[in-house]
Each structure stands twice: as structure tokens, then as C-alpha cells.
XYZ file of C-alpha atoms in Angstrom:
319
model
C -11.979 11.764 -18.373
C -9.761 9.550 -15.774
C -10.851 11.950 -13.084
C -14.695 11.233 -14.117
C -14.777 8.302 -13.910
C -12.594 8.157 -11.108
C -15.334 9.889 -9.101
C -17.830 7.663 -10.315
C -15.789 4.243 -8.960
C -16.151 5.828 -5.342
C -19.698 7.047 -6.390
C -20.690 3.515 -6.510
C -18.802 2.214 -3.782
C -19.746 4.084 -1.582
C -24.159 3.240 -2.498
C -22.810 -0.005 -2.370
C -21.159 -0.209 1.109
C -24.724 1.610 2.172
C -26.638 -0.383 1.121
C -24.123 -4.568 1.997
C -24.363 -2.493 5.597
C -28.227 -2.399 5.718
C -28.882 -5.724 4.281
C -25.638 -7.243 6.342
C -26.831 -5.372 10.272
C -30.723 -6.223 9.571
C -30.558 -10.144 8.570
C -28.316 -10.496 11.445
C -29.740 -8.956 13.796
C -33.536 -10.746 12.394
C -31.299 -14.198 12.977
C -28.871 -13.966 14.981
C -25.314 -13.830 13.147
C -22.130 -13.122 14.377
C -20.521 -13.494 12.020
C -22.533 -12.045 9.299
C -22.911 -8.422 12.497
C -19.480 -8.194 12.809
C -19.297 -7.789 8.408
C -22.655 -5.549 8.560
C -19.848 -3.110 10.904
C -16.860 -3.858 8.938
C -18.701 -2.195 5.937
C -20.354 0.941 8.016
C -17.208 1.889 8.610
C -16.348 1.507 4.975
C -18.776 3.674 4.184
C -16.502 6.566 6.613
C -13.057 4.923 4.335
C -14.892 5.380 1.378
C -15.857 8.904 2.247
C -12.647 9.726 3.013
C -10.910 8.818 -0.162
C -13.414 10.509 -2.131
C -12.768 13.387 -0.348
C -8.330 12.615 -0.545
C -9.184 12.600 -3.738
C -10.844 15.482 -5.152
C -8.108 17.532 -2.835
C -5.747 15.924 -4.896
C -6.756 16.540 -7.661
C -6.210 20.415 -7.240
C -3.516 21.897 -9.492
C 0.198 22.817 -7.785
C -0.711 26.764 -6.123
C 1.954 28.977 -4.618
C 1.570 27.105 -1.402
C 1.676 23.195 -2.747
C 3.991 24.237 -5.610
C 4.487 20.000 -6.373
C 0.292 19.661 -5.847
C -1.583 17.831 -4.002
C -1.418 14.487 -4.806
C 0.144 13.071 -1.604
C -3.855 13.742 -0.122
C -4.820 10.571 -1.903
C -1.677 8.853 0.176
C -3.072 10.344 3.131
C -5.770 9.479 2.704
C -5.556 5.951 2.131
C -3.594 5.724 5.323
C -6.671 6.398 7.055
C -8.607 3.637 5.314
C -6.023 1.834 6.451
C -6.486 2.850 9.966
C -9.771 2.148 10.002
C -9.192 -1.683 8.575
C -7.279 -2.180 11.206
C -9.900 -0.636 14.168
C -12.282 -3.117 11.820
C -10.959 -6.328 11.860
C -9.696 -5.895 16.244
C -13.884 -4.740 16.818
C -14.530 -7.807 14.422
C -12.121 -10.468 16.258
C -13.387 -9.210 19.367
C -17.058 -9.982 18.760
C -16.091 -13.275 17.499
C -14.263 -14.651 20.429
C -16.958 -12.661 22.363
C -19.413 -15.808 20.481
C -17.537 -18.513 21.167
C -17.493 -17.242 24.170
C -21.578 -17.894 24.203
C -23.806 -20.694 23.401
C -24.629 -20.912 19.709
C -27.007 -18.702 18.365
C -28.983 -20.984 15.454
C -28.048 -20.171 11.113
C -30.707 -19.009 8.876
C -30.491 -19.528 5.124
C -31.441 -16.304 4.994
C -28.539 -15.461 6.661
C -26.084 -17.203 4.169
C -27.777 -15.722 1.133
C -27.020 -12.472 2.507
C -23.460 -13.643 2.905
C -23.149 -15.174 -0.350
C -24.286 -11.256 -1.729
C -22.263 -9.967 -0.430
C -19.549 -12.067 -1.870
C -20.741 -11.483 -5.805
C -20.900 -7.609 -5.187
C -17.768 -7.022 -3.596
C -15.348 -9.276 -6.229
C -17.003 -7.294 -8.701
C -16.218 -3.868 -7.005
C -13.184 -5.233 -5.737
C -11.961 -5.848 -9.724
C -13.281 -3.162 -11.218
C -11.587 -0.450 -9.407
C -8.585 -1.744 -8.949
C -7.802 -1.383 -12.912
C -9.479 1.074 -12.235
C -7.241 2.926 -9.669
C -4.092 0.655 -11.743
C -5.212 2.331 -14.783
C -4.911 6.034 -13.842
C -2.060 5.362 -10.819
C -5.459 7.129 -7.806
C -3.887 5.407 -3.996
C -7.361 7.135 -3.265
C -8.977 4.324 -5.719
C -6.853 1.612 -4.871
C -7.156 1.884 -1.331
C -10.267 1.433 -1.702
C -10.187 -1.583 -4.366
C -8.538 -3.427 -1.296
C -10.922 -2.185 0.867
C -13.766 -4.676 -1.541
C -10.704 -6.972 -0.887
C -11.340 -6.939 2.645
C -14.487 -6.691 2.678
C -14.685 -10.626 -0.492
C -12.217 -12.030 2.446
C -15.604 -11.476 5.811
C -18.054 -13.158 2.966
C -16.327 -15.472 2.767
C -15.113 -15.902 5.643
C -19.022 -15.497 6.609
C -19.795 -17.631 4.001
C -17.733 -20.789 4.984
C -18.879 -20.450 8.531
C -23.278 -19.651 8.390
C -22.895 -22.861 5.493
C -21.001 -25.015 8.254
C -24.171 -23.734 10.629
C -26.180 -24.701 9.001
C -24.360 -28.562 8.111
C -24.490 -28.479 12.392
C -28.308 -28.053 12.691
C -29.348 -30.496 9.751
C -27.055 -33.718 10.429
C -27.165 -32.157 14.266
C -23.157 -31.982 14.251
C -23.158 -29.674 17.386
C -19.858 -28.220 17.201
C -20.235 -26.754 13.616
C -22.232 -24.255 15.030
C -19.614 -22.618 16.124
C -18.491 -21.947 12.616
C -20.386 -18.257 12.744
C -17.755 -17.193 15.139
C -14.208 -19.049 14.438
C -14.592 -17.150 10.728
C -14.836 -14.612 12.348
C -12.328 -14.958 13.774
C -10.302 -15.411 10.696
C -11.603 -12.608 8.970
C -9.554 -10.296 11.330
C -5.952 -11.608 10.750
C -6.821 -11.564 7.244
C -7.911 -7.602 6.777
C -5.315 -6.722 10.418
C -2.966 -8.442 7.701
C -3.940 -6.230 5.106
C -4.493 -3.442 6.310
C -1.370 -2.813 7.724
C 0.246 -3.816 3.889
C -1.293 0.032 3.099
C 0.018 1.262 5.978
C 3.582 0.888 5.187
C 2.657 1.822 1.868
C 1.831 4.793 2.808
C 3.833 5.352 4.476
C 6.581 4.846 2.393
C 5.366 7.360 -0.208
C 5.471 9.712 2.471
C 8.669 9.807 3.506
C 9.234 9.908 0.410
C 10.428 6.828 -0.081
C 12.774 5.959 -3.629
C 10.652 5.053 -6.406
C 11.379 0.578 -7.780
C 14.788 -0.036 -8.898
C 13.076 -0.876 -12.152
C 11.775 2.073 -12.793
C 14.537 4.335 -12.141
C 16.215 1.825 -14.924
C 13.674 2.492 -17.068
C 14.617 6.049 -16.848
C 17.738 6.053 -16.765
C 17.865 4.075 -20.162
C 15.478 6.668 -21.383
C 18.248 9.118 -20.721
C 21.083 7.152 -21.697
C 19.397 6.967 -24.965
C 20.474 11.520 -25.689
C 24.382 11.380 -27.237
C 24.792 14.655 -25.373
C 24.898 12.849 -22.041
C 28.441 11.305 -20.978
C 27.408 10.470 -16.932
C 24.503 9.682 -14.448
C 26.127 11.688 -11.870
C 22.304 11.195 -9.996
C 18.741 9.723 -10.582
C 15.808 10.224 -8.190
C 12.300 9.402 -7.999
C 9.278 9.539 -5.906
C 5.806 8.841 -5.412
C 3.580 12.132 -4.464
C 0.153 10.216 -4.197
C -1.111 9.945 -8.083
C 1.730 11.505 -10.026
C 5.690 10.316 -9.468
C 8.201 13.220 -9.217
C 11.409 12.774 -11.312
C 15.965 14.340 -10.444
C 18.550 13.241 -12.505
C 22.069 14.831 -12.587
C 24.247 14.049 -15.434
C 26.869 14.895 -17.161
C 26.714 16.557 -20.295
C 29.934 18.812 -22.526
C 30.597 21.154 -20.497
C 31.634 23.468 -24.195
C 27.911 23.821 -24.764
C 25.449 26.754 -24.085
C 23.144 27.382 -21.624
C 20.701 26.971 -25.021
C 21.727 24.096 -25.625
C 22.019 22.341 -21.749
C 18.570 24.214 -21.723
C 17.087 22.643 -24.681
C 18.861 18.550 -24.180
C 17.016 18.763 -20.034
C 13.660 19.542 -21.870
C 13.970 16.899 -24.091
C 14.626 14.063 -21.507
C 11.929 16.001 -19.711
C 9.392 14.823 -22.522
C 10.538 11.544 -23.457
C 10.926 10.514 -19.168
C 6.956 12.363 -19.242
C 6.072 10.390 -22.840
C 6.444 6.608 -21.815
C 6.270 7.208 -18.263
C 2.621 9.304 -18.276
C 2.255 8.438 -14.122
C 6.244 11.321 -13.997
C 4.157 14.466 -13.923
C 7.566 16.660 -12.935
C 11.410 15.942 -14.238
C 13.322 18.342 -11.976
C 17.411 17.947 -14.477
C 20.080 19.722 -12.738
C 23.242 19.881 -15.995
C 27.025 19.131 -14.364
C 29.934 19.948 -17.088
C 31.302 17.529 -18.731
C 35.701 17.033 -20.041
C 37.121 13.882 -22.264
C 38.876 13.275 -19.629
C 37.590 12.722 -16.907
C 36.327 9.881 -15.086
C 34.882 11.097 -11.651
C 32.506 13.590 -10.801
C 34.120 15.924 -7.726
C 30.799 16.383 -6.595
C 29.595 12.275 -6.393
C 28.164 12.029 -3.927
C 25.607 9.018 -2.412
C 23.671 7.427 -4.544
C 25.822 8.577 -7.538
C 25.830 6.137 -10.425
C 28.178 6.642 -13.595
C 26.499 5.505 -16.605
C 29.538 7.121 -19.269
C 32.882 8.448 -19.022
C 35.919 7.820 -20.760
C 36.080 4.304 -20.108
C 33.412 3.585 -21.059
C 33.173 3.768 -25.369
C 30.336 0.841 -26.400
C 27.262 2.803 -25.540
C 28.972 4.254 -28.945
C 28.268 8.482 -27.290
C 31.211 10.724 -28.302
């Protein structure tokens, strides 16, 4: 059901981008609006970006196989990175043409260009809220990237609306310099889109480089593991995003005299508890280390070790 909702959202975004691209390019060309033409070309790039997100989401939802035992989740991250690159290229294009427009005599503003910009603004704001809400609900990097793409269009439409409105006001009140509000707005929106593209790109790179999830999430996983009486120590806890799901690695200390079956049951219970409270977690790998009452530190401890329970910390109520 969640996959179906995500695909519907992507198709709505794709069709919307095609329609808005046509409206902006035709109206911008007919009435000589540089910012509307630039925004229309940006929307044309959005069509490619949305198609990229759609393709990456389809790949990411494939089950794990022999060649990809951890699944295909990072396909969405690659798609998100591609969208960031397209946004950056579109922003540079918009900025260049806006600067060139400032060096030429301004065109005459028309109210239909303003109407087209306002329609785009309202439409894209709704699409941004819709796709972002759904993307966060299903933890889809592809949908979230598409939502940020819509947000870039919101910025562009705001700038276009303000720029065209200023140009119209300049014509009405006979204030010539206001006619340059259109290309000036294009320059502003290009900077906003570049900033958005940079943020998206950094996030994609961090996930591809398997950066640890934020400390708040690690703390939540840690608290769940510590809630098990048989867990005497947490030697290492790591987690990384793999697209729309998270993989968790935990190395814990349990009583060394327990049987293999008992250790297996503890590990399975920890995995089930974490996944029950955090549906975004797809896999939990639990490695067991022996623990004895007279131990204070794990002699095999390496970097990143978190000692949750030791004999010197009886306040947790565990035996």
C-alpha cells in the first residue's frame, strides 16, 4: 500500500511538471518574461528529475538478492543525488539568463504572466506538502527529493510572481527601473535553488558514505537494548541508512555461561523489539560477546564502544 501511494505521488508530480513546463514556456515566450521562461526550463529539468526519482524508487523496492544481500535501498539515494545535480544545473542556467536579461532592455510585463506564476506557486506548494508528508511517512528518499524539487519551484514561483508584479507596477506608475524586477527575481531564485541542491547533495553523499545515523536515534536503539535484563554491556552500536530503511549493528555483552540457544533468543528478541518500535529499521545484526561479573571493560573493545552496563553501575537493576 505504501509503495502504491509513493508511485501515485510520483506520477502526480511528473504530470504536474509536464503541464507547468508547457504553461510557463508558452506564456513566458508570448509575453517576453525572462523569469517565467527560466522557470519553465527549470520545470523541464524537473520532468527529468521526477522520472529519475520514479526509476530509482522502483529499483529500491526490489527485494534483496544474491548480488545485493542488503537490498537495493541506495538506488533512491543515487536518484536523490541525481536530482540535486539537476537542480544545481538548472539554478546556474536560471542565474546566467537572468544576468543577461539585466543587460538588455526590459520586456513589457503582462498580467497573464503573473497569473501563470501564481498558479504555479499554489500548485507547487500543494505538491511540496503532499510529497514531503508522504515521503517522511514512508521514509522514501526519492519522494523527499521530489518534494525538495517542488520546494525549489515554490521559491522560483514566488520570485517570478514578485518580479512580474514589480514590472507591472513599474509600467502602471511609470517607474522604469521596476521593469528589471523580473530578471532580478530570477537571480535571487537561482541562489535559493543552488542552496537547496547543495543540501540535498550533501545528504546523499553522507548516506552513500554510510555516515552513522543521528545520535538521537542511536540513543533510542540503545535504550531498547538496555531494557533487556540479560544485556550486561553494549560494546558497540552503529546504524546506517540504506535508502528508505536503516541497518543496525549491535555488539553486546551477555553472561558467558549462557547457552548458544539462550544467546540466539536474546539476539532475536532485541531485533524484534527494535523493529517493532522503529518500522524504518529493516535489519538488526546482533553480535554476542561473553561477559562475567568481575569484568569492567571488554578487552576487545575498539573505537566507538559504549559501555552501558558494568559491575560498577548497579543502578540499572540488572543482575
